[in-house]
Amino acid sequence: MTDDASPWLVVGLGNPGPEYAANRHNVGFMVADLLAERIGGKFKAHKARAQVVEGRMGPPGPANRRVVLAKPMSYMNLSGGPVTALRDFYKVPVDRIVAIHDELDIDYGTLRLKLGGGDNGHNGLKSMTKSMGPDYHRVRFGIGRPPGRQPVADFVLKDFSSAERKELDYLVDRAADAVECLIADGLERAQGTYNS
């Protein structure tokens, strides 16, 4: 059974640096930034090669939880190292880790929450699973498949299109709500509300 004193570790996946900031692959960072804003914190460098914010999330009372928000600064395909170091530093059980990431196999703007599973070719998840097994939560933010024959790597490392950007703030906001719901009310409730 999970110790109630241990915090949740919410990890936004992305690549560090301004040239990647608005890429599809960085939607995890976008959601983490919004969550940090909501809990009134600023990201600070951590020795685990990540930026972190510590705070509380959820309504006052028993559903209010300690959280550590993190953005690994290692590049996407090496995310497992910083996440594992943070897990050990904060003594977080794997079932209290949430990865927020872009997902090619879901239409743009669709959210899906789940516990465990494969990496579906996502290098950030691949690295995390290799480091600590697959039994962490995922908040999957649909970005859809690349048009025509555009290579996947080019697609995920491009900024959202102008049409997509019209809805992006709303969708990032909804993904942040889904993370809060997952932590306060549990996976089933969050899936029932946000899985589309």
Short mmCIF file of C-alpha atoms in Angstrom, two decimals:
data_model
loop_
_atom_site.label_atom_id
_atom_site.label_comp_id
_atom_site.label_asym_id
_atom_site.label_seq_id
_atom_site.Cartn_x
_atom_site.Cartn_y
_atom_site.Cartn_z
CA MET A 1 0.00 0.00 0.00
CA THR A 2 1.27 3.47 -0.83
CA ASP A 3 2.41 5.54 2.14
CA ASP A 4 0.23 8.66 2.32
CA ALA A 5 3.18 10.78 3.38
CA SER A 6 4.97 10.26 0.08
CA PRO A 7 4.41 12.94 -2.55
CA TRP A 8 3.23 12.51 -6.13
CA LEU A 9 5.85 13.11 -8.82
CA VAL A 10 4.32 14.72 -11.91
CA VAL A 11 6.72 14.77 -14.84
CA GLY A 12 6.16 16.83 -17.96
CA LEU A 13 8.18 15.30 -20.80
CA GLY A 14 9.93 17.52 -23.34
CA ASN A 15 13.27 18.83 -24.55
CA PRO A 16 15.08 21.70 -22.80
CA GLY A 17 15.95 24.91 -24.64
CA PRO A 18 14.04 27.73 -26.32
CA GLU A 19 14.27 26.17 -29.80
CA TYR A 20 12.05 23.27 -28.61
CA ALA A 21 9.68 25.23 -26.36
CA ALA A 22 6.65 25.32 -28.71
CA ASN A 23 7.20 21.87 -30.32
CA ARG A 24 4.50 19.20 -30.25
CA HIS A 25 6.97 17.00 -28.35
CA ASN A 26 7.05 19.58 -25.54
CA VAL A 27 3.39 19.58 -24.63
CA GLY A 28 4.33 17.82 -21.36
CA PHE A 29 6.45 20.84 -20.40
CA MET A 30 3.54 23.16 -21.29
CA VAL A 31 1.18 21.30 -18.95
CA ALA A 32 3.83 21.19 -16.18
CA ASP A 33 4.35 24.97 -16.52
CA LEU A 34 0.62 25.59 -16.12
CA LEU A 35 0.42 23.29 -13.07
CA ALA A 36 3.36 25.15 -11.50
CA GLU A 37 1.53 28.43 -12.08
CA ARG A 38 -1.61 27.00 -10.45
CA ILE A 39 0.24 25.94 -7.29
CA GLY A 40 2.08 29.26 -7.20
CA GLY A 41 5.58 27.88 -7.68
CA LYS A 42 8.59 28.58 -9.89
CA PHE A 43 10.78 25.86 -11.37
CA LYS A 44 14.25 25.62 -9.83
CA ALA A 45 17.23 23.51 -10.84
CA HIS A 46 17.57 20.19 -8.99
CA LYS A 47 20.72 18.06 -8.80
CA ALA A 48 18.81 15.25 -10.57
CA ARG A 49 19.23 17.13 -13.93
CA ALA A 50 15.68 18.41 -13.76
CA GLN A 51 13.77 21.52 -12.85
CA VAL A 52 11.33 21.03 -10.00
CA VAL A 53 8.58 22.82 -8.10
CA GLU A 54 7.27 21.48 -4.79
CA GLY A 55 3.80 22.32 -3.57
CA ARG A 56 0.31 21.06 -2.83
CA MET A 57 -2.45 20.20 -5.25
CA GLY A 58 -6.15 19.61 -4.84
CA PRO A 59 -8.93 20.92 -2.66
CA PRO A 60 -8.31 21.67 1.04
CA GLY A 61 -8.72 18.61 3.25
CA PRO A 62 -7.77 14.94 2.80
CA ALA A 63 -7.64 15.16 -1.02
CA ASN A 64 -4.94 17.86 -0.83
CA ARG A 65 -1.69 16.17 -1.87
CA ARG A 66 2.00 16.94 -1.77
CA VAL A 67 3.34 17.11 -5.31
CA VAL A 68 6.66 17.54 -6.99
CA LEU A 69 6.36 18.86 -10.55
CA ALA A 70 9.37 18.11 -12.71
CA LYS A 71 10.76 18.82 -16.15
CA PRO A 72 13.78 16.62 -16.98
CA MET A 73 16.60 18.66 -18.52
CA SER A 74 18.24 15.64 -20.15
CA TYR A 75 16.49 15.60 -23.54
CA MET A 76 13.49 13.39 -24.16
CA ASN A 77 15.24 10.09 -24.92
CA LEU A 78 17.16 10.22 -21.60
CA SER A 79 14.21 11.20 -19.36
CA GLY A 80 14.45 8.01 -17.29
CA GLY A 81 17.67 9.06 -15.53
CA PRO A 82 16.38 12.31 -14.01
CA VAL A 83 12.95 10.80 -13.21
CA THR A 84 14.51 7.84 -11.40
CA ALA A 85 16.85 10.17 -9.46
CA LEU A 86 13.85 12.30 -8.40
CA ARG A 87 11.88 9.18 -7.46
CA ASP A 88 14.73 8.10 -5.18
CA PHE A 89 15.34 11.59 -3.77
CA TYR A 90 11.68 12.17 -2.85
CA LYS A 91 10.97 8.48 -2.06
CA VAL A 92 8.02 8.29 -4.46
CA PRO A 93 6.39 4.92 -5.17
CA VAL A 94 6.14 4.21 -8.92
CA ASP A 95 2.32 4.26 -8.80
CA ARG A 96 2.51 7.91 -7.70
CA ILE A 97 4.49 8.98 -10.74
CA VAL A 98 2.59 10.69 -13.58
CA ALA A 99 4.17 11.25 -17.00
CA ILE A 100 2.53 13.89 -19.22
CA HIS A 101 3.46 13.35 -22.86
CA ASP A 102 2.52 13.80 -26.49
CA GLU A 103 0.84 10.82 -28.17
CA LEU A 104 0.87 10.23 -31.95
CA ASP A 105 -1.82 7.55 -32.01
CA ILE A 106 -4.53 9.80 -30.59
CA ASP A 107 -6.20 12.64 -32.51
CA TYR A 108 -5.06 16.16 -31.73
CA GLY A 109 -6.50 17.45 -28.46
CA THR A 110 -7.80 14.08 -27.23
CA LEU A 111 -6.71 13.05 -23.74
CA ARG A 112 -6.28 9.53 -22.41
CA LEU A 113 -5.18 8.62 -18.90
CA LYS A 114 -3.89 5.20 -17.99
CA LEU A 115 -1.69 3.26 -15.59
CA GLY A 116 1.14 1.20 -17.06
CA GLY A 117 1.38 -0.14 -20.59
CA GLY A 118 3.88 0.01 -23.44
CA ASP A 119 5.83 3.02 -24.69
CA ASN A 120 4.26 3.06 -28.18
CA GLY A 121 7.58 4.14 -29.69
CA HIS A 122 7.76 7.26 -27.45
CA ASN A 123 11.41 7.76 -26.50
CA GLY A 124 10.65 9.53 -23.21
CA LEU A 125 8.44 6.68 -22.02
CA LYS A 126 10.90 4.11 -23.33
CA SER A 127 13.64 5.67 -21.20
CA MET A 128 11.41 5.90 -18.09
CA THR A 129 10.20 2.31 -18.44
CA LYS A 130 13.76 1.04 -18.90
CA SER A 131 14.76 2.83 -15.67
CA MET A 132 11.86 1.87 -13.42
CA GLY A 133 9.38 -0.45 -15.12
CA PRO A 134 6.05 0.46 -16.79
CA ASP A 135 3.78 0.86 -13.74
CA TYR A 136 3.47 4.64 -13.65
CA HIS A 137 0.51 6.80 -14.72
CA ARG A 138 0.40 8.46 -18.13
CA VAL A 139 -1.55 11.50 -19.24
CA ARG A 140 -1.45 11.10 -23.02
CA PHE A 141 -2.04 14.30 -25.00
CA GLY A 142 -3.05 13.48 -28.56
CA ILE A 143 -1.08 15.23 -31.32
CA GLY A 144 -2.26 13.02 -34.19
CA ARG A 145 -0.13 11.49 -36.94
CA PRO A 146 2.07 13.49 -39.32
CA PRO A 147 0.41 14.43 -42.62
CA GLY A 148 1.45 12.62 -45.80
CA ARG A 149 4.91 11.15 -45.60
CA GLN A 150 6.41 13.59 -43.12
CA PRO A 151 8.79 11.64 -40.85
CA VAL A 152 7.57 11.29 -37.27
CA ALA A 153 10.75 12.87 -35.84
CA ASP A 154 10.25 16.02 -37.96
CA PHE A 155 6.58 16.20 -37.00
CA VAL A 156 7.05 15.99 -33.22
CA LEU A 157 9.93 18.50 -33.30
CA LYS A 158 7.84 21.10 -35.17
CA ASP A 159 5.68 23.72 -33.48
CA PHE A 160 1.93 23.24 -33.37
CA SER A 161 0.22 24.55 -36.52
CA SER A 162 -1.63 27.88 -36.40
CA ALA A 163 -4.96 26.01 -36.49
CA GLU A 164 -3.85 23.81 -33.57
CA ARG A 165 -2.57 26.80 -31.61
CA LYS A 166 -6.07 28.31 -31.56
CA GLU A 167 -7.14 25.50 -29.21
CA LEU A 168 -3.84 24.76 -27.52
CA ASP A 169 -4.29 26.88 -24.39
CA TYR A 170 -7.69 25.32 -23.73
CA LEU A 171 -6.33 21.80 -24.27
CA VAL A 172 -3.28 22.34 -22.05
CA ASP A 173 -5.64 23.70 -19.40
CA ARG A 174 -7.83 20.58 -19.71
CA ALA A 175 -4.77 18.30 -19.43
CA ALA A 176 -3.73 20.15 -16.24
CA ASP A 177 -7.27 19.64 -14.87
CA ALA A 178 -6.96 15.92 -15.68
CA VAL A 179 -3.69 15.66 -13.71
CA GLU A 180 -5.29 17.39 -10.72
CA CYS A 181 -8.31 15.09 -10.90
CA LEU A 182 -6.08 11.99 -11.13
CA ILE A 183 -4.19 13.00 -8.00
CA ALA A 184 -7.21 14.12 -5.96
CA ASP A 185 -9.84 11.58 -7.05
CA GLY A 186 -7.96 8.62 -8.52
CA LEU A 187 -7.51 7.15 -11.99
CA GLU A 188 -11.04 5.81 -12.58
CA ARG A 189 -12.69 9.12 -11.82
CA ALA A 190 -10.17 11.00 -13.97
CA GLN A 191 -10.61 8.55 -16.87
CA GLY A 192 -14.39 8.85 -16.64
CA THR A 193 -14.17 12.63 -16.80
CA TYR A 194 -11.32 13.25 -19.26
CA ASN A 195 -10.81 10.20 -21.51
CA SER A 196 -12.42 11.08 -24.80
#
